[in-house]
């Protein structure tokens, strides 16, 4: 797509979606009301939905899983696991 057409398309997109202006392109009218507004930012602060039970700073011995991953072949008979 030639640069001048890409710039024109981007400018029309911004006019319709961000500036909420109606635009006529090649006889076809694009109404800003037909397009959703962009959501920006958080709808609420993350701390509002913070739940103390989701994150625990204390170690849970039942949840500890031992990971036995060896990549140099020293612990397996067949070599690298």
PDB file of N, CA and C in Angstrom:
ATOM      1  N   UNK A   1       0.857  -1.168   0.000  1.00  0.00           N
ATOM      2  CA  UNK A   1       0.000   0.000   0.000  1.00  0.00           C
ATOM      3  C   UNK A   1       0.906   1.236   0.000  1.00  0.00           C
ATOM      4  N   UNK A   2       0.667   2.158  -0.923  1.00  0.00           N
ATOM      5  CA  UNK A   2       1.473   3.385  -0.954  1.00  0.00           C
ATOM      6  C   UNK A   2       1.335   4.170   0.351  1.00  0.00           C
ATOM      7  N   UNK A   3       2.394   4.858   0.702  1.00  0.00           N
ATOM      8  CA  UNK A   3       2.448   5.560   1.980  1.00  0.00           C
ATOM      9  C   UNK A   3       1.341   6.590   2.124  1.00  0.00           C
ATOM     10  N   UNK A   4       1.058   7.358   1.067  1.00  0.00           N
ATOM     11  CA  UNK A   4       0.035   8.398   1.193  1.00  0.00           C
ATOM     12  C   UNK A   4      -1.350   7.794   1.430  1.00  0.00           C
ATOM     13  N   UNK A   5      -1.627   6.608   0.870  1.00  0.00           N
ATOM     14  CA  UNK A   5      -2.914   5.947   1.123  1.00  0.00           C
ATOM     15  C   UNK A   5      -2.968   5.380   2.542  1.00  0.00           C
ATOM     16  N   UNK A   6      -1.857   4.848   3.008  1.00  0.00           N
ATOM     17  CA  UNK A   6      -1.792   4.333   4.380  1.00  0.00           C
ATOM     18  C   UNK A   6      -2.003   5.460   5.387  1.00  0.00           C
ATOM     19  N   UNK A   7      -1.371   6.611   5.150  1.00  0.00           N
ATOM     20  CA  UNK A   7      -1.537   7.760   6.045  1.00  0.00           C
ATOM     21  C   UNK A   7      -2.974   8.267   6.033  1.00  0.00           C
ATOM     22  N   UNK A   8      -3.580   8.299   4.851  1.00  0.00           N
ATOM     23  CA  UNK A   8      -4.970   8.752   4.749  1.00  0.00           C
ATOM     24  C   UNK A   8      -5.904   7.785   5.476  1.00  0.00           C
ATOM     25  N   UNK A   9      -5.681   6.490   5.328  1.00  0.00           N
ATOM     26  CA  UNK A   9      -6.508   5.499   6.011  1.00  0.00           C
ATOM     27  C   UNK A   9      -6.349   5.606   7.525  1.00  0.00           C
ATOM     28  N   UNK A  10      -5.128   5.783   7.986  1.00  0.00           N
ATOM     29  CA  UNK A  10      -4.879   5.917   9.427  1.00  0.00           C
ATOM     30  C   UNK A  10      -5.522   7.184   9.980  1.00  0.00           C
ATOM     31  N   UNK A  11      -5.444   8.278   9.224  1.00  0.00           N
ATOM     32  CA  UNK A  11      -6.061   9.534   9.658  1.00  0.00           C
ATOM     33  C   UNK A  11      -7.572   9.382   9.758  1.00  0.00           C
ATOM     34  N   UNK A  12      -8.179   8.709   8.791  1.00  0.00           N
ATOM     35  CA  UNK A  12      -9.626   8.483   8.840  1.00  0.00           C
ATOM     36  C   UNK A  12     -10.007   7.581  10.004  1.00  0.00           C
ATOM     37  N   UNK A  13      -9.189   6.579  10.278  1.00  0.00           N
ATOM     38  CA  UNK A  13      -9.441   5.693  11.411  1.00  0.00           C
ATOM     39  C   UNK A  13      -9.432   6.479  12.722  1.00  0.00           C
ATOM     40  N   UNK A  14      -8.458   7.363  12.891  1.00  0.00           N
ATOM     41  CA  UNK A  14      -8.365   8.180  14.106  1.00  0.00           C
ATOM     42  C   UNK A  14      -9.550   9.127  14.201  1.00  0.00           C
ATOM     43  N   UNK A  15      -9.937   9.726  13.083  1.00  0.00           N
ATOM     44  CA  UNK A  15     -11.084  10.642  13.095  1.00  0.00           C
ATOM     45  C   UNK A  15     -12.353   9.936  13.562  1.00  0.00           C
ATOM     46  N   UNK A  16     -12.574   8.729  13.062  1.00  0.00           N
ATOM     47  CA  UNK A  16     -13.815   8.015  13.385  1.00  0.00           C
ATOM     48  C   UNK A  16     -13.774   7.421  14.784  1.00  0.00           C
ATOM     49  N   UNK A  17     -12.689   6.737  15.143  1.00  0.00           N
ATOM     50  CA  UNK A  17     -12.666   5.999  16.407  1.00  0.00           C
ATOM     51  C   UNK A  17     -12.276   6.837  17.612  1.00  0.00           C
ATOM     52  N   UNK A  18     -11.298   7.703  17.461  1.00  0.00           N
ATOM     53  CA  UNK A  18     -10.813   8.476  18.611  1.00  0.00           C
ATOM     54  C   UNK A  18     -11.488   9.836  18.731  1.00  0.00           C
ATOM     55  N   UNK A  19     -11.558  10.552  17.622  1.00  0.00           N
ATOM     56  CA  UNK A  19     -12.136  11.896  17.659  1.00  0.00           C
ATOM     57  C   UNK A  19     -13.655  11.875  17.554  1.00  0.00           C
ATOM     58  N   UNK A  20     -14.208  10.702  17.204  1.00  0.00           N
ATOM     59  CA  UNK A  20     -15.664  10.501  17.108  1.00  0.00           C
ATOM     60  C   UNK A  20     -16.299  11.430  16.075  1.00  0.00           C
ATOM     61  N   UNK A  21     -15.614  11.654  14.948  1.00  0.00           N
ATOM     62  CA  UNK A  21     -16.155  12.442  13.845  1.00  0.00           C
ATOM     63  C   UNK A  21     -16.670  11.497  12.772  1.00  0.00           C
ATOM     64  N   UNK A  22     -17.728  11.904  12.071  1.00  0.00           N
ATOM     65  CA  UNK A  22     -18.207  11.141  10.930  1.00  0.00           C
ATOM     66  C   UNK A  22     -17.338  11.478   9.723  1.00  0.00           C
ATOM     67  N   UNK A  23     -17.025  10.483   8.908  1.00  0.00           N
ATOM     68  CA  UNK A  23     -16.140  10.660   7.765  1.00  0.00           C
ATOM     69  C   UNK A  23     -16.817  10.076   6.531  1.00  0.00           C
ATOM     70  N   UNK A  24     -16.702  10.772   5.399  1.00  0.00           N
ATOM     71  CA  UNK A  24     -17.207  10.266   4.126  1.00  0.00           C
ATOM     72  C   UNK A  24     -16.017   9.911   3.243  1.00  0.00           C
ATOM     73  N   UNK A  25     -15.957   8.640   2.823  1.00  0.00           N
ATOM     74  CA  UNK A  25     -14.865   8.158   1.983  1.00  0.00           C
ATOM     75  C   UNK A  25     -15.472   7.540   0.733  1.00  0.00           C
ATOM     76  N   UNK A  26     -15.137   8.110  -0.427  1.00  0.00           N
ATOM     77  CA  UNK A  26     -15.643   7.613  -1.715  1.00  0.00           C
ATOM     78  C   UNK A  26     -17.160   7.451  -1.704  1.00  0.00           C
ATOM     79  N   UNK A  27     -17.855   8.417  -1.133  1.00  0.00           N
ATOM     80  CA  UNK A  27     -19.309   8.419  -1.109  1.00  0.00           C
ATOM     81  C   UNK A  27     -19.931   7.574  -0.009  1.00  0.00           C
ATOM     82  N   UNK A  28     -19.127   6.860   0.748  1.00  0.00           N
ATOM     83  CA  UNK A  28     -19.639   6.036   1.844  1.00  0.00           C
ATOM     84  C   UNK A  28     -19.360   6.743   3.160  1.00  0.00           C
ATOM     85  N   UNK A  29     -20.429   6.937   3.952  1.00  0.00           N
ATOM     86  CA  UNK A  29     -20.279   7.657   5.212  1.00  0.00           C
ATOM     87  C   UNK A  29     -20.010   6.679   6.350  1.00  0.00           C
ATOM     88  N   UNK A  30     -18.949   6.930   7.076  1.00  0.00           N
ATOM     89  CA  UNK A  30     -18.615   6.141   8.258  1.00  0.00           C
ATOM     90  C   UNK A  30     -19.068   6.924   9.482  1.00  0.00           C
ATOM     91  N   UNK A  31     -20.032   6.369  10.197  1.00  0.00           N
ATOM     92  CA  UNK A  31     -20.588   7.037  11.371  1.00  0.00           C
ATOM     93  C   UNK A  31     -19.841   6.571  12.616  1.00  0.00           C
ATOM     94  N   UNK A  32     -19.400   7.534  13.399  1.00  0.00           N
ATOM     95  CA  UNK A  32     -18.622   7.193  14.592  1.00  0.00           C
ATOM     96  C   UNK A  32     -19.449   6.409  15.603  1.00  0.00           C
ATOM     97  N   UNK A  33     -20.753   6.568  15.593  1.00  0.00           N
ATOM     98  CA  UNK A  33     -21.614   5.849  16.527  1.00  0.00           C
ATOM     99  C   UNK A  33     -21.686   4.358  16.254  1.00  0.00           C
ATOM    100  N   UNK A  34     -21.255   3.935  15.065  1.00  0.00           N
ATOM    101  CA  UNK A  34     -21.283   2.516  14.715  1.00  0.00           C
ATOM    102  C   UNK A  34     -20.075   1.751  15.250  1.00  0.00           C
ATOM    103  N   UNK A  35     -19.136   2.453  15.855  1.00  0.00           N
ATOM    104  CA  UNK A  35     -17.903   1.831  16.328  1.00  0.00           C
ATOM    105  C   UNK A  35     -17.786   1.990  17.837  1.00  0.00           C
ATOM    106  N   UNK A  36     -17.283   0.943  18.472  1.00  0.00           N
ATOM    107  CA  UNK A  36     -17.098   0.990  19.920  1.00  0.00           C
ATOM    108  C   UNK A  36     -15.959   1.927  20.276  1.00  0.00           C
ATOM    109  N   UNK A  37     -16.054   2.507  21.460  1.00  0.00           N
ATOM    110  CA  UNK A  37     -14.966   3.346  21.948  1.00  0.00           C
ATOM    111  C   UNK A  37     -13.859   2.449  22.477  1.00  0.00           C
ATOM    112  N   UNK A  38     -12.640   2.900  22.325  1.00  0.00           N
ATOM    113  CA  UNK A  38     -11.507   2.147  22.840  1.00  0.00           C
ATOM    114  C   UNK A  38     -11.486   2.230  24.360  1.00  0.00           C
ATOM    115  N   UNK A  39     -11.243   1.103  24.981  1.00  0.00           N
ATOM    116  CA  UNK A  39     -11.070   1.093  26.426  1.00  0.00           C
ATOM    117  C   UNK A  39      -9.643   1.520  26.731  1.00  0.00           C
ATOM    118  N   UNK A  40      -9.489   2.371  27.705  1.00  0.00           N
ATOM    119  CA  UNK A  40      -8.143   2.814  28.054  1.00  0.00           C
ATOM    120  C   UNK A  40      -7.958   2.729  29.557  1.00  0.00           C
ATOM    121  N   UNK A  41      -6.821   2.209  29.951  1.00  0.00           N
ATOM    122  CA  UNK A  41      -6.497   2.138  31.368  1.00  0.00           C
ATOM    123  C   UNK A  41      -7.282   1.068  32.098  1.00  0.00           C
ATOM    124  N   UNK A  42      -7.117   1.055  33.383  1.00  0.00           N
ATOM    125  CA  UNK A  42      -7.819   0.107  34.235  1.00  0.00           C
ATOM    126  C   UNK A  42      -9.209   0.636  34.538  1.00  0.00           C
ATOM    127  N   UNK A  43     -10.184  -0.266  34.616  1.00  0.00           N
ATOM    128  CA  UNK A  43     -11.523   0.156  35.004  1.00  0.00           C
ATOM    129  C   UNK A  43     -11.595   0.384  36.511  1.00  0.00           C
ATOM    130  N   UNK A  44     -10.707  -0.257  37.248  1.00  0.00           N
ATOM    131  CA  UNK A  44     -10.602  -0.035  38.688  1.00  0.00           C
ATOM    132  C   UNK A  44      -9.167  -0.337  39.113  1.00  0.00           C
ATOM    133  N   UNK A  45      -8.819   0.103  40.278  1.00  0.00           N
ATOM    134  CA  UNK A  45      -7.466  -0.123  40.783  1.00  0.00           C
ATOM    135  C   UNK A  45      -7.309  -1.604  41.136  1.00  0.00           C
ATOM    136  N   UNK A  46      -6.172  -2.232  40.815  1.00  0.00           N
ATOM    137  CA  UNK A  46      -5.983  -3.658  41.084  1.00  0.00           C
ATOM    138  C   UNK A  46      -6.127  -4.034  42.557  1.00  0.00           C
ATOM    139  N   UNK A  47      -5.813  -3.120  43.464  1.00  0.00           N
ATOM    140  CA  UNK A  47      -5.904  -3.443  44.883  1.00  0.00           C
ATOM    141  C   UNK A  47      -7.350  -3.673  45.317  1.00  0.00           C
ATOM    142  N   UNK A  48      -8.298  -3.061  44.617  1.00  0.00           N
ATOM    143  CA  UNK A  48      -9.705  -3.221  44.991  1.00  0.00           C
ATOM    144  C   UNK A  48     -10.124  -4.683  44.880  1.00  0.00           C
ATOM    145  N   UNK A  49      -9.615  -5.393  43.884  1.00  0.00           N
ATOM    146  CA  UNK A  49      -9.993  -6.790  43.699  1.00  0.00           C
ATOM    147  C   UNK A  49      -8.986  -7.753  44.327  1.00  0.00           C
ATOM    148  N   UNK A  50      -8.076  -7.242  45.147  1.00  0.00           N
ATOM    149  CA  UNK A  50      -7.070  -8.080  45.794  1.00  0.00           C
ATOM    150  C   UNK A  50      -7.725  -8.945  46.856  1.00  0.00           C
ATOM    151  N   UNK A  51      -7.402 -10.222  46.839  1.00  0.00           N
ATOM    152  CA  UNK A  51      -7.935 -11.159  47.820  1.00  0.00           C
ATOM    153  C   UNK A  51      -6.763 -11.723  48.619  1.00  0.00           C
ATOM    154  N   UNK A  52      -6.803 -11.558  49.935  1.00  0.00           N
ATOM    155  CA  UNK A  52      -5.703 -12.018  50.786  1.00  0.00           C
ATOM    156  C   UNK A  52      -5.503 -13.530  50.709  1.00  0.00           C
ATOM    157  N   UNK A  53      -6.548 -14.273  50.361  1.00  0.00           N
ATOM    158  CA  UNK A  53      -6.440 -15.728  50.321  1.00  0.00           C
ATOM    159  C   UNK A  53      -5.769 -16.237  49.046  1.00  0.00           C
ATOM    160  N   UNK A  54      -5.639 -15.401  48.037  1.00  0.00           N
ATOM    161  CA  UNK A  54      -5.038 -15.843  46.781  1.00  0.00           C
ATOM    162  C   UNK A  54      -3.520 -15.934  46.879  1.00  0.00           C
ATOM    163  N   UNK A  55      -2.916 -15.024  47.601  1.00  0.00           N
ATOM    164  CA  UNK A  55      -1.464 -14.996  47.714  1.00  0.00           C
ATOM    165  C   UNK A  55      -1.090 -15.172  49.177  1.00  0.00           C
ATOM    166  N   UNK A  56      -0.263 -16.163  49.425  1.00  0.00           N
ATOM    167  CA  UNK A  56       0.168 -16.429  50.789  1.00  0.00           C
ATOM    168  C   UNK A  56       1.680 -16.268  50.864  1.00  0.00           C
ATOM    169  N   UNK A  57       2.131 -15.606  51.904  1.00  0.00           N
ATOM    170  CA  UNK A  57       3.569 -15.440  52.098  1.00  0.00           C
ATOM    171  C   UNK A  57       4.153 -16.572  52.935  1.00  0.00           C
ATOM    172  N   UNK A  58       3.295 -17.418  53.472  1.00  0.00           N
ATOM    173  CA  UNK A  58       3.770 -18.526  54.288  1.00  0.00           C
ATOM    174  C   UNK A  58       3.930 -19.772  53.422  1.00  0.00           C
ATOM    175  N   UNK A  59       4.948 -20.557  53.728  1.00  0.00           N
ATOM    176  CA  UNK A  59       5.229 -21.747  52.943  1.00  0.00           C
ATOM    177  C   UNK A  59       4.225 -22.843  53.267  1.00  0.00           C
ATOM    178  N   UNK A  60       3.688 -23.447  52.226  1.00  0.00           N
ATOM    179  CA  UNK A  60       2.752 -24.555  52.376  1.00  0.00           C
ATOM    180  C   UNK A  60       3.514 -25.829  52.026  1.00  0.00           C
ATOM    181  N   UNK A  61       3.802 -26.644  53.028  1.00  0.00           N
ATOM    182  CA  UNK A  61       4.637 -27.824  52.795  1.00  0.00           C
ATOM    183  C   UNK A  61       3.956 -28.839  51.879  1.00  0.00           C
ATOM    184  N   UNK A  62       2.635 -28.848  51.810  1.00  0.00           N
ATOM    185  CA  UNK A  62       1.932 -29.773  50.921  1.00  0.00           C
ATOM    186  C   UNK A  62       2.064 -29.352  49.458  1.00  0.00           C
ATOM    187  N   UNK A  63       2.261 -28.069  49.220  1.00  0.00           N
ATOM    188  CA  UNK A  63       2.311 -27.562  47.855  1.00  0.00           C
ATOM    189  C   UNK A  63       3.706 -27.616  47.252  1.00  0.00           C
ATOM    190  N   UNK A  64       4.709 -27.933  48.050  1.00  0.00           N
ATOM    191  CA  UNK A  64       6.080 -27.969  47.541  1.00  0.00           C
ATOM    192  C   UNK A  64       6.262 -29.236  46.711  1.00  0.00           C
ATOM    193  N   UNK A  65       6.678 -29.066  45.474  1.00  0.00           N
ATOM    194  CA  UNK A  65       6.906 -30.191  44.572  1.00  0.00           C
ATOM    195  C   UNK A  65       8.387 -30.222  44.235  1.00  0.00           C
ATOM    196  N   UNK A  66       8.984 -31.383  44.400  1.00  0.00           N
ATOM    197  CA  UNK A  66      10.404 -31.504  44.102  1.00  0.00           C
ATOM    198  C   UNK A  66      10.572 -31.698  42.605  1.00  0.00           C
ATOM    199  N   UNK A  67      11.473 -30.957  42.030  1.00  0.00           N
ATOM    200  CA  UNK A  67      11.726 -31.025  40.601  1.00  0.00           C
ATOM    201  C   UNK A  67      13.064 -31.715  40.378  1.00  0.00           C
ATOM    202  N   UNK A  68      13.043 -32.876  39.760  1.00  0.00           N
ATOM    203  CA  UNK A  68      14.269 -33.621  39.475  1.00  0.00           C
ATOM    204  C   UNK A  68      14.548 -33.561  37.982  1.00  0.00           C
ATOM    205  N   UNK A  69      15.098 -32.468  37.532  1.00  0.00           N
ATOM    206  CA  UNK A  69      15.441 -32.312  36.123  1.00  0.00           C
ATOM    207  C   UNK A  69      16.949 -32.264  36.002  1.00  0.00           C
ATOM    208  N   UNK A  70      17.505 -33.193  35.256  1.00  0.00           N
ATOM    209  CA  UNK A  70      18.945 -33.251  35.053  1.00  0.00           C
ATOM    210  C   UNK A  70      19.207 -33.162  33.554  1.00  0.00           C
ATOM    211  N   UNK A  71      20.063 -32.265  33.170  1.00  0.00           N
ATOM    212  CA  UNK A  71      20.318 -32.089  31.744  1.00  0.00           C
ATOM    213  C   UNK A  71      21.704 -32.526  31.316  1.00  0.00           C
ATOM    214  N   UNK A  72      22.562 -32.885  32.241  1.00  0.00           N
ATOM    215  CA  UNK A  72      23.919 -33.279  31.855  1.00  0.00           C
ATOM    216  C   UNK A  72      24.113 -34.787  31.833  1.00  0.00           C
ATOM    217  N   UNK A  73      23.064 -35.563  32.096  1.00  0.00           N
ATOM    218  CA  UNK A  73      23.143 -37.017  32.032  1.00  0.00           C
ATOM    219  C   UNK A  73      23.752 -37.666  33.250  1.00  0.00           C
ATOM    220  N   UNK A  74      24.091 -36.916  34.267  1.00  0.00           N
ATOM    221  CA  UNK A  74      24.796 -37.480  35.412  1.00  0.00           C
ATOM    222  C   UNK A  74      23.896 -38.298  36.327  1.00  0.00           C
ATOM    223  N   UNK A  75      22.585 -38.139  36.251  1.00  0.00           N
ATOM    224  CA  UNK A  75      21.702 -38.842  37.173  1.00  0.00           C
ATOM    225  C   UNK A  75      20.832 -39.886  36.480  1.00  0.00           C
ATOM    226  N   UNK A  76      21.010 -40.086  35.178  1.00  0.00           N
ATOM    227  CA  UNK A  76      20.185 -41.052  34.459  1.00  0.00           C
ATOM    228  C   UNK A  76      21.078 -42.059  33.746  1.00  0.00           C
ATOM    229  N   UNK A  77      20.622 -43.298  33.689  1.00  0.00           N
ATOM    230  CA  UNK A  77      21.414 -44.336  33.027  1.00  0.00           C
ATOM    231  C   UNK A  77      21.460 -44.145  31.512  1.00  0.00           C
ATOM    232  N   UNK A  78      20.353 -43.651  30.940  1.00  0.00           N
ATOM    233  CA  UNK A  78      20.270 -43.501  29.489  1.00  0.00           C
ATOM    234  C   UNK A  78      20.936 -42.230  28.996  1.00  0.00           C
ATOM    235  N   UNK A  79      21.387 -41.383  29.874  1.00  0.00           N
ATOM    236  CA  UNK A  79      22.010 -40.129  29.470  1.00  0.00           C
ATOM    237  C   UNK A  79      21.109 -38.953  29.766  1.00  0.00           C
ATOM    238  N   UNK A  80      21.103 -38.007  28.865  1.00  0.00           N
ATOM    239  CA  UNK A  80      20.345 -36.772  29.072  1.00  0.00           C
ATOM    240  C   UNK A  80      18.859 -37.080  29.105  1.00  0.00           C
ATOM    241  N   UNK A  81      18.159 -36.518  30.085  1.00  0.00           N
ATOM    242  CA  UNK A  81      16.734 -36.776  30.245  1.00  0.00           C
ATOM    243  C   UNK A  81      15.956 -35.756  29.650  1.00  0.00           C
TER     244      UNK A  81
END
